[in-house]
Short mmCIF file of C-alpha atoms in Angstrom, two decimals:
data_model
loop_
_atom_site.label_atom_id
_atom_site.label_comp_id
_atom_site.label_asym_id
_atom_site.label_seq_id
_atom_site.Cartn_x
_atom_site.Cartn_y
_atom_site.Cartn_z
CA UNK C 10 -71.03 -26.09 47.83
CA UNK C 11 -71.78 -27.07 44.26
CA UNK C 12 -75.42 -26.84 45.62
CA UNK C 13 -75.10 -23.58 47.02
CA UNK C 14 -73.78 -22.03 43.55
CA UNK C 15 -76.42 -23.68 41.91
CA UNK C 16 -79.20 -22.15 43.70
CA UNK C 17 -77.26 -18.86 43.42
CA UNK C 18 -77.46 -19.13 39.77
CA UNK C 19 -81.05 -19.83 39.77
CA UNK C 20 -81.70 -16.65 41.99
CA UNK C 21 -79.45 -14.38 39.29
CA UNK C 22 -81.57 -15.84 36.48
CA UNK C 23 -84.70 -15.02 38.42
CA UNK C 24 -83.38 -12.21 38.98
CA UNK C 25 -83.30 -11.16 35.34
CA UNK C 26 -86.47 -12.44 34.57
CA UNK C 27 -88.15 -10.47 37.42
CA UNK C 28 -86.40 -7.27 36.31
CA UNK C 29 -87.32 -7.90 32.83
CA UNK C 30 -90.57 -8.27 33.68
CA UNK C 31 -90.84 -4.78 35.57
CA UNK C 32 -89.20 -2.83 33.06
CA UNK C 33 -91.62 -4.18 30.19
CA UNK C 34 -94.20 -3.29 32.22
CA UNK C 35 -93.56 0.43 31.18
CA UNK C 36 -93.62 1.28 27.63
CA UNK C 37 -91.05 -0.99 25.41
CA UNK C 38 -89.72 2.23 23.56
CA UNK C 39 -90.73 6.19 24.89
CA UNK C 40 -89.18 9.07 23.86
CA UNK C 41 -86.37 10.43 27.26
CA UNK C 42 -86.04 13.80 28.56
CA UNK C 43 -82.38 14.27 29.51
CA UNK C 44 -79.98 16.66 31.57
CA UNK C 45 -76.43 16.36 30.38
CA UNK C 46 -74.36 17.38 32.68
CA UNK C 47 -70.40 17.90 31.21
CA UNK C 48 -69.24 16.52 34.30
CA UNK C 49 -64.83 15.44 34.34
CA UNK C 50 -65.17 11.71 34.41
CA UNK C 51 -62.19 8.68 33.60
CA UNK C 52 -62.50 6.25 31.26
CA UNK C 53 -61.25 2.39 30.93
CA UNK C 54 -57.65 3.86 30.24
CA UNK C 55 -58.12 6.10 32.82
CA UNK C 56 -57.79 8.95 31.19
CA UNK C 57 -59.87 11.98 32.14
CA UNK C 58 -62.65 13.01 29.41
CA UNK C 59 -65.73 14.86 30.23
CA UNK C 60 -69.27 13.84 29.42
CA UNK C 61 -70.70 15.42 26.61
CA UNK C 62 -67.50 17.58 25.16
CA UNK C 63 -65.61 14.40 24.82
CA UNK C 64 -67.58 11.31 25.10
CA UNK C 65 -70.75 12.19 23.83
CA UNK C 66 -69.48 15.08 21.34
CA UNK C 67 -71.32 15.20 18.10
CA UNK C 68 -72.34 11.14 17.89
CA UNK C 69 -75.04 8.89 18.05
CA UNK C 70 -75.49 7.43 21.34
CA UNK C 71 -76.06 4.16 22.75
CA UNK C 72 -75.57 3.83 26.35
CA UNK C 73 -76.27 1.50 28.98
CA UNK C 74 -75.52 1.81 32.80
CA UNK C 75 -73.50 -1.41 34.54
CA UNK C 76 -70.59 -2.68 37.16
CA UNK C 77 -68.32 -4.64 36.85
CA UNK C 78 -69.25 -7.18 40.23
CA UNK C 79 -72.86 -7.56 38.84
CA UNK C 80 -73.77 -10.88 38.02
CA UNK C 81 -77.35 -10.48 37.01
CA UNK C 82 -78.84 -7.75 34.22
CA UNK C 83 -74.94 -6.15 33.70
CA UNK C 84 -73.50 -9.40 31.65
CA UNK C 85 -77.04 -9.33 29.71
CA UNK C 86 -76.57 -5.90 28.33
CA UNK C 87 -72.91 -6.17 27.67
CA UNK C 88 -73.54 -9.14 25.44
CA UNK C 89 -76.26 -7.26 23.81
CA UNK C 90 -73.74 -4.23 23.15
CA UNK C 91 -71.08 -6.38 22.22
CA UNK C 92 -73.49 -7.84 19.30
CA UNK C 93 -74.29 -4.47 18.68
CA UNK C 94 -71.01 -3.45 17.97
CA UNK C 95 -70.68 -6.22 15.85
CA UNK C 96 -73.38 -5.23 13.73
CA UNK C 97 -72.04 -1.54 13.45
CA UNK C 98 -69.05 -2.82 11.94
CA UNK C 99 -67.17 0.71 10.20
CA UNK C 100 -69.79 2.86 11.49
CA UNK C 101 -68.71 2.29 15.16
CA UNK C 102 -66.69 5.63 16.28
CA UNK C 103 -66.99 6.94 12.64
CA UNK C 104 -71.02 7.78 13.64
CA UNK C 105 -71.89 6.10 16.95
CA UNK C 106 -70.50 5.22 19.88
CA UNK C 107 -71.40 2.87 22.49
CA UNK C 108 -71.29 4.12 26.03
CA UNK C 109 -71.31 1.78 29.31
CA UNK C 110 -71.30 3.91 32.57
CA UNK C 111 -70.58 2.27 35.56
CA UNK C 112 -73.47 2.27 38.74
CA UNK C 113 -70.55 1.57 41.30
CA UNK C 114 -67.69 4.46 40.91
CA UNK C 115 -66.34 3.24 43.93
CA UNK C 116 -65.11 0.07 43.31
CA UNK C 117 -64.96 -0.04 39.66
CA UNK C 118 -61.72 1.62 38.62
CA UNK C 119 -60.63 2.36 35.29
CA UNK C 120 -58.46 -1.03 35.47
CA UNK C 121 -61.38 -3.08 36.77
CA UNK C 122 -63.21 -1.61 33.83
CA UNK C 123 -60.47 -2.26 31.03
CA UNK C 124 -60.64 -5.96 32.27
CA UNK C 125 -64.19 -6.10 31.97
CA UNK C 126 -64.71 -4.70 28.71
CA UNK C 127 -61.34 -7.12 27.51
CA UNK C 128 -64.67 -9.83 28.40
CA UNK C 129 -66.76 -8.82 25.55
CA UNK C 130 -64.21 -7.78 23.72
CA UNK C 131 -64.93 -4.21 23.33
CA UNK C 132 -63.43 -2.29 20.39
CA UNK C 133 -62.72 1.76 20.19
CA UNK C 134 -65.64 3.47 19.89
CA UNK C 135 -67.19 1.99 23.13
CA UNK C 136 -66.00 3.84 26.16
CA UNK C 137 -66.34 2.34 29.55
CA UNK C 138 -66.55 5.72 32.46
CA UNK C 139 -66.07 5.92 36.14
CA UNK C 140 -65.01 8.74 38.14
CA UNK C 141 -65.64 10.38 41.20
CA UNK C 142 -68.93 9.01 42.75
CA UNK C 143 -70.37 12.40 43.51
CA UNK C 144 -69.69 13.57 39.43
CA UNK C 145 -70.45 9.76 38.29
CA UNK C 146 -74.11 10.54 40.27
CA UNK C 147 -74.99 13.77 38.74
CA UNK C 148 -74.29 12.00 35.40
CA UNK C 149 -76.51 9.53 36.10
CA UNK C 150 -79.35 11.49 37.59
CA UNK C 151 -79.54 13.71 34.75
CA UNK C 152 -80.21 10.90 32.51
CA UNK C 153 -82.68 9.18 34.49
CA UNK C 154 -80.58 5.97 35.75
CA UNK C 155 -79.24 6.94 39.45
CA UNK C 156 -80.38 4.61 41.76
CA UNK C 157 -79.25 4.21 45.33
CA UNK C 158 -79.06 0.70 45.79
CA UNK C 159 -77.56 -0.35 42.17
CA UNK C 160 -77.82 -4.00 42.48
CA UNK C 161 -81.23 -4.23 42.35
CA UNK C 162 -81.26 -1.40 38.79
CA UNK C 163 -83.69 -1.85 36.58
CA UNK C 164 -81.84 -2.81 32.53
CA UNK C 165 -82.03 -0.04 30.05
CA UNK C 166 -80.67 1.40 26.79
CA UNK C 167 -80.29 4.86 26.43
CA UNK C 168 -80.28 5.54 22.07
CA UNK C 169 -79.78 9.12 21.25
CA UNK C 170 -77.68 12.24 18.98
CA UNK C 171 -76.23 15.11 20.17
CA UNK C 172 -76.74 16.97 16.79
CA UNK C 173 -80.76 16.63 17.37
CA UNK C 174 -80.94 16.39 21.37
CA UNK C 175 -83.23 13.65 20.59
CA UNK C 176 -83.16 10.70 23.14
CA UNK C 177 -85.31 7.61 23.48
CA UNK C 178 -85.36 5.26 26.12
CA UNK C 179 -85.41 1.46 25.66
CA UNK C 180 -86.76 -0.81 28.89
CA UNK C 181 -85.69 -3.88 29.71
CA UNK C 182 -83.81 -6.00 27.38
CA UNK C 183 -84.23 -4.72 24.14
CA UNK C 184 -82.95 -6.54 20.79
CA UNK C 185 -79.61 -5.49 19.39
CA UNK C 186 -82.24 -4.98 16.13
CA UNK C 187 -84.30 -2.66 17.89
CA UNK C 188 -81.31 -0.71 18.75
CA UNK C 189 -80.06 -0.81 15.33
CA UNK C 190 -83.32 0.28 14.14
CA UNK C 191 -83.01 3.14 16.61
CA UNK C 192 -79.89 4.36 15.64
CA UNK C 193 -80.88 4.01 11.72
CA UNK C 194 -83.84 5.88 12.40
CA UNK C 195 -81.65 8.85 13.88
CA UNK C 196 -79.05 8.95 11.06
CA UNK C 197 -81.93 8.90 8.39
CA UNK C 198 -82.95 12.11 10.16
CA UNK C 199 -79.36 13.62 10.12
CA UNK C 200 -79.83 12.89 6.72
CA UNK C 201 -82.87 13.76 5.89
CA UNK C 202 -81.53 17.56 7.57
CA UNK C 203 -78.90 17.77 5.12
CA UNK C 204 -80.58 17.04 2.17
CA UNK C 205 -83.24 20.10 2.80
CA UNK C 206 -80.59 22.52 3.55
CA UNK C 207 -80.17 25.41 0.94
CA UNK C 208 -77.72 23.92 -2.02
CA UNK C 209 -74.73 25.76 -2.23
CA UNK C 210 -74.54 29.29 -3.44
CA UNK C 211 -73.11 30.02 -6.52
CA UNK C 212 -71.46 32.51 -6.08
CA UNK C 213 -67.77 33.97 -4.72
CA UNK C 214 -68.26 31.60 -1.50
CA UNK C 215 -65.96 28.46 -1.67
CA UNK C 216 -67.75 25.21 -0.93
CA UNK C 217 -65.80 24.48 2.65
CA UNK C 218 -67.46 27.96 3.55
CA UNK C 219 -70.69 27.35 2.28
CA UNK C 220 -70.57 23.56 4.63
CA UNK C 221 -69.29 25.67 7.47
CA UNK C 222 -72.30 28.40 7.28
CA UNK C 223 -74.69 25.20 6.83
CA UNK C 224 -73.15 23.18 9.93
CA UNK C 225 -72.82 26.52 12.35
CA UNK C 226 -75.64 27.92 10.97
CA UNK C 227 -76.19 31.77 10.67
CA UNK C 228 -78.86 31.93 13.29
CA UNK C 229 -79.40 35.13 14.32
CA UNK C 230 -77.85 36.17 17.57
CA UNK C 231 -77.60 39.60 19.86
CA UNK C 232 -74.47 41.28 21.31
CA UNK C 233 -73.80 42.87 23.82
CA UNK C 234 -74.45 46.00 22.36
CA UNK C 235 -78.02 44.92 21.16
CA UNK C 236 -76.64 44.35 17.39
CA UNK C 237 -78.31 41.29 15.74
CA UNK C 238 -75.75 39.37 13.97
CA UNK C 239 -75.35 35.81 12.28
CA UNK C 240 -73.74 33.42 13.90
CA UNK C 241 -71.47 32.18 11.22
CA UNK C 242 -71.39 34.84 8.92
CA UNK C 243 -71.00 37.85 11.09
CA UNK C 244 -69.51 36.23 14.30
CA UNK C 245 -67.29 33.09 13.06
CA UNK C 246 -65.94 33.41 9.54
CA UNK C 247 -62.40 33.72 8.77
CA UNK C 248 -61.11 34.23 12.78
CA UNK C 249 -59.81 32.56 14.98
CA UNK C 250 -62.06 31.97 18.24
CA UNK C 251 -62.19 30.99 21.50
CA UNK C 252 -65.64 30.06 22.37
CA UNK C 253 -67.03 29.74 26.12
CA UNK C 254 -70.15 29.44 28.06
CA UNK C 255 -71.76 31.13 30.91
CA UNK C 256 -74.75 32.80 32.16
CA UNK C 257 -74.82 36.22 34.12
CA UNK C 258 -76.46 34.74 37.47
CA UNK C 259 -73.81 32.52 37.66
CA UNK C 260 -71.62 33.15 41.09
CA UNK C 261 -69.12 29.97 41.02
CA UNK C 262 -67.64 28.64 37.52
CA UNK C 263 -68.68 31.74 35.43
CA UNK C 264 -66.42 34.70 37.19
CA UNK C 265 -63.32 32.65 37.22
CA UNK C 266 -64.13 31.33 33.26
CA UNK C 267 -64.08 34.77 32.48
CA UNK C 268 -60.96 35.68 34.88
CA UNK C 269 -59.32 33.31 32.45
CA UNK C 270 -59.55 34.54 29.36
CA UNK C 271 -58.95 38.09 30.89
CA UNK C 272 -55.35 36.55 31.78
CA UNK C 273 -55.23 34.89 27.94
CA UNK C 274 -56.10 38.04 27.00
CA UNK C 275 -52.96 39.94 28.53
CA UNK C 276 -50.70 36.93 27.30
CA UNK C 277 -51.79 37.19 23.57
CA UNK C 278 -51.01 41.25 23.31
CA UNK C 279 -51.61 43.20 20.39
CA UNK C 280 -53.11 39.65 18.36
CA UNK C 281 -56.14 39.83 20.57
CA UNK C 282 -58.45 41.25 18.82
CA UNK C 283 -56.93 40.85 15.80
CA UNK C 284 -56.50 38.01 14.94
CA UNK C 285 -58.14 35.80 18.04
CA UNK C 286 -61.37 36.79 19.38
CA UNK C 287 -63.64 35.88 22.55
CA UNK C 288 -67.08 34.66 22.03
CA UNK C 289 -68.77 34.31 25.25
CA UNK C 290 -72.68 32.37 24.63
CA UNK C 291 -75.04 32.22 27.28
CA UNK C 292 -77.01 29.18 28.07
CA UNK C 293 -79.77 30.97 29.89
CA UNK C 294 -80.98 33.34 26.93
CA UNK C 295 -84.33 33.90 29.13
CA UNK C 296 -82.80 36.01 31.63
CA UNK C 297 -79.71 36.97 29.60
CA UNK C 298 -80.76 40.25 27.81
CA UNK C 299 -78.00 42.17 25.94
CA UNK C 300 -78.20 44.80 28.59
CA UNK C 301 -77.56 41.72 31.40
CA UNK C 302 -74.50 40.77 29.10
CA UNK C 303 -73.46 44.09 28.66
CA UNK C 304 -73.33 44.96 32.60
CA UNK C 305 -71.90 41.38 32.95
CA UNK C 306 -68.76 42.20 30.60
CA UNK C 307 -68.43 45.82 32.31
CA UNK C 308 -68.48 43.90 36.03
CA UNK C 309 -66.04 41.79 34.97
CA UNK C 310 -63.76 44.34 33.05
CA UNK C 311 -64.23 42.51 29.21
CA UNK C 312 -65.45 45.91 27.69
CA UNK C 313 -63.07 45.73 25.28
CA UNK C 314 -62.95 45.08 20.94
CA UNK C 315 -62.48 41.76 20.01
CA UNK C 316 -64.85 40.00 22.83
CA UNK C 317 -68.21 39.53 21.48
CA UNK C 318 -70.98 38.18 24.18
CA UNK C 319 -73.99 36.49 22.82
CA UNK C 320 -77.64 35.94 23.66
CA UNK C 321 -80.76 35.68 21.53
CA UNK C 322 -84.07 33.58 21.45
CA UNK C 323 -84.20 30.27 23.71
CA UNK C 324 -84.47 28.38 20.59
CA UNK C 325 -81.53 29.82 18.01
CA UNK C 326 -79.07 30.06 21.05
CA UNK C 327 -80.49 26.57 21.82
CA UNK C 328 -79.17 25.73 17.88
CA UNK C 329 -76.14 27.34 18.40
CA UNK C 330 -75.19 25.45 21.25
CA UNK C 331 -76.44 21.92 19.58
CA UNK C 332 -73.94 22.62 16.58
CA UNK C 333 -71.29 23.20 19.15
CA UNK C 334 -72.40 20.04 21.35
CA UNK C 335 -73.19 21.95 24.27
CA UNK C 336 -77.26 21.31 24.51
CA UNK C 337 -77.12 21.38 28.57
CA UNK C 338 -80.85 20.26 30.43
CA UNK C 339 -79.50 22.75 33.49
CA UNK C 340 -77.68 25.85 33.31
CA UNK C 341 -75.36 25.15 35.52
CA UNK C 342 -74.42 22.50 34.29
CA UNK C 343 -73.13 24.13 31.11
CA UNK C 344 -69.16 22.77 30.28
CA UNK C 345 -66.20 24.89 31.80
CA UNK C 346 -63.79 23.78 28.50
CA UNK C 347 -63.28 25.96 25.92
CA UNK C 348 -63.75 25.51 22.55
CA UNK C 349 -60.94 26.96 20.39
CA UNK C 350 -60.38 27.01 16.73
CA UNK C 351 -58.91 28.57 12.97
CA UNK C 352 -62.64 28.65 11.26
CA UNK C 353 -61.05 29.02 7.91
CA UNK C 354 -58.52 25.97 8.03
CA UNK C 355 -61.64 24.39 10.28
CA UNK C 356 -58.86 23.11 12.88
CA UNK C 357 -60.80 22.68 16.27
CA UNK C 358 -59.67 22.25 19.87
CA UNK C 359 -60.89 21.62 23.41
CA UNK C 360 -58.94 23.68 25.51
CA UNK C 361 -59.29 23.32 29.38
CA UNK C 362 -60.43 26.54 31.65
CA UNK C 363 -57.72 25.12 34.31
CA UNK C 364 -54.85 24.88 32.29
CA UNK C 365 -52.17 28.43 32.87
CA UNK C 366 -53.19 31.43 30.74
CA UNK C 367 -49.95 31.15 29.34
CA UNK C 368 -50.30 27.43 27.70
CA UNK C 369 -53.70 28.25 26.83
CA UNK C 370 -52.14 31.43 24.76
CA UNK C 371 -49.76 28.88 23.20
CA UNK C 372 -52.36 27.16 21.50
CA UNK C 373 -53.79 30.04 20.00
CA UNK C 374 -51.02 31.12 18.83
CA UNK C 375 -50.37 27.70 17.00
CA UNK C 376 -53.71 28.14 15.89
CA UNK C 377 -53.55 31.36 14.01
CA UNK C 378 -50.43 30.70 12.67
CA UNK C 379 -46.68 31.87 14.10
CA UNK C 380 -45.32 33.59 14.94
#
C-alpha cells in the first residue's frame, strides 16, 4: 500500500513536470484576448455574485482556474497565489483581487471550496467561484481555459484590469514575481492615465465634479433622437440614473430588461423623469444607429422624457462601458443588472433586473432622497 501511494506520488509529480513542460513550450508571457461573459455564479460563501459586475468590477485581476480533488498542477498554483497574496499585503481587495475558478462545478460546492481555500489560508480579496456547470463553462470558454477533461488542464495565470480591458496570459508556472511584476506594470499604467488627464478646471466646477467628468468621461454619445451629447456632462451630472444594457437585435434578455423598467417606471410616478432617469447603452454600436434605437424605444413603448437611449462610435461607447465595467467580448453576453446611482452624492448600486418593480422603485427612491 505504502508502495502504491508512492508511485502515485511520483506519477502527480510527473505529472507537473510534463504539464509544465507543455505550457512553456508556448510563449512564457503573451498578451490574451478575452470574452467576459457576466454570467450569475456562487462563491466560497455561497453567495451568488456575477462575473464581471461583482467579482471582476473595476480591479486588477489575477486568476487562475483549479478543483478542489486535483492533486497535481491545482495545489501548485494555489501556493503560488497564496505567496502572492502575501506579497500584496494592503493592496489585496483595495486594487487587486485574486480569483480561483473552479474546472469541476459539479462536485466542488461552495463548502468544498471554503475548505479548500481555509488550506492556503486565503484572505478577502481572493474569491473562490462555482456555479452552475453550464454558466461555470461559458465563463471559462470566454477566457480561454474550458477544457473537457479538466484533470489533465494545462496551469495558467490569467493577470489583467477591467479599467484598460488589458489581459495577459501567463503559461505554466509562473513566479509569484512575475505576477507581481504584471500587476505593477498595469497599475503604473492606471497611473500613468491619470496623471495625463486635463488638471482640474478652475473654474465654478467643484473638484468631486471635475473627478467624476474625468472617471465617466464626457465622450461623446448619440440619442435616440440623433443629438450628440457628453456622457457625463450632458447625460449624468446631478441625476439620479438607472443605467442598463442592451442591443436592438436582441430577442431574449433585452425585451424583458426593458419590460422592467417600464414597470419601475409606473411605480416611481411623477419623480420619473424628474428626478430619476433611464439610460439605456447599447453594446453593439455597429448596428445600433439612433434611428435603430429610436424604433427600438417606440416598439417597446419607452418614447417618453426622462429615458435617454445611447449609441455612438464602437470605440467611445466601448469607453463608456469600460468606466462602467461592462467591456463584454460578445454582445450577448452583456450583464442583465442594473446599475443605479445619486451622481452628485456619487452613491452607486447594483440593482438586479429580477428583483419586483416595486423593490427596485424603493431603492431609487432611497437614492434620490425621501420622500
Amino acid at each position: 500500500m505504502v508502495h502504491e501511494r508512492t508511485s502515485l506520488a511520483v506519477v502527480g509529480f510527473l505529472g507537473v513536470l510534463l504539464l509544465a513542460a507543455v505550457a512553456h513550450a508556448q510563449p512564457a508571457s503573451a498578451s490574451a484576448e478575452v470574452r467576459l461573459v457576466d454570467a450569475e455564479l456562487l462563491n466560497q460563501e455561497g453567495v451568488p455574485v456575477y462575473f464581471n459586475s461583482d467579482v471582476l468590477a473595476n480591479k486588477i485581476i489575477v486568476m487562475d482556474f483549479v478543483f478542489t480533488s486535483c492533486t497535481t498542477v491545482c495545489p501548485v498554483l494555489s501556493s503560488l497565489f497564496a505567496r502572492v497574496q502575501e506579497s500584496l499585503g494592503e493592496r489585496l481587495e483595495k486594487e487587486v483581487r485574486l480569483v480561483s475558478v473552479s474546472l469541476d462545478a459539479t462536485r466542488d460546492t461552495p463548502a468544498r471550496l471554503k475548505a479548500y481555500a481555509a488550506r492556503y489560508k486565503a484572505r478577502q480579496g481572493w474569491t473562490w467561484l462555482t456555479g452552475d456547470k453550464q454558466d461555470v463553462s461559458r465563463v471559462l470558454g470566454g477566457l480561454g481555459a474550458y477544457t473537457p477533461d479538466y484533470n489533465n488542464h494545462a496551469p495558467m495565470v490569467l493577470v489583467g484590469d477591467m479599467r484598460t480591458g488589458k489581459w495577459v496570459r501567463l503559461n505554466g508556472f509562473p513566479s509569484h514575481e512575475e505576477i507581481l511584476a504584471k500587476v505593477d506594470e498595469l497599475a503604473a499604467a492606471r497611473r500613468n492615465s491619470r496623471a495625463v488627464e486635463p488638471p482640474p478646471s478652475t473654474g465654478s466646477a467643484s473638484q468631486p465634479e471635475e473627478k467624476s467628468r474625468r472617471y465617466f468621461t464626457d465622450a461623446p454619445l448619440l440619442t435616440q433622437e440623433g443629438k450628440t451629447v457628453r456622457f457625463y456632462s450632458d447625460v449624468l451630472k446631478d441625476r439620479v440614473v438607472v443605467i442598463s444594457f442592451f442591443f436592438t437585435r436582441c430577442q431574449t434578455a433585452c425585451p424583458l430588461l426593458t419590460q422592467k423598467l417600464q414597470q419601475v417606471r409606473r411605480e416611481l410616478g411623477e419623480r420619473f423623469g424628474k428626478e430619476v432617469h433611464f439610460l439605456s447603452i447599447s453594446v453593439d454600436p455597429a448596428f445600433d444607429t439612433p434611428q435603430e434605437l429610436k424604433k427600438f424605444a417606440h416598439r417597446h413603448q419607452a418614447e417618453t422624457e426622462g429615458w435617454t437611449f445611447l449609441t455612438g462610435s464602437k470605440e467611445d461607447v466601448g469607453q463608456v462601458l469600460g468606466k462602467l465595467g461592462q467591456t463584454v467580448g460578445e454582445i450577448e453576453d452583456h450583464t442583465t443588472l442594473f446599475i443605479a446611482g445619486n451622481v452628485r452624492s456619487r452613491h452607486w448600486v447594483r440593482l438586479r433586473s429580477d428583483s419586483p418593480a416595486v423593490a427596485i422603485a424603493e431603492r431609487l427612491r432611497d437614492l434620490a432622497g425621501r420622500p
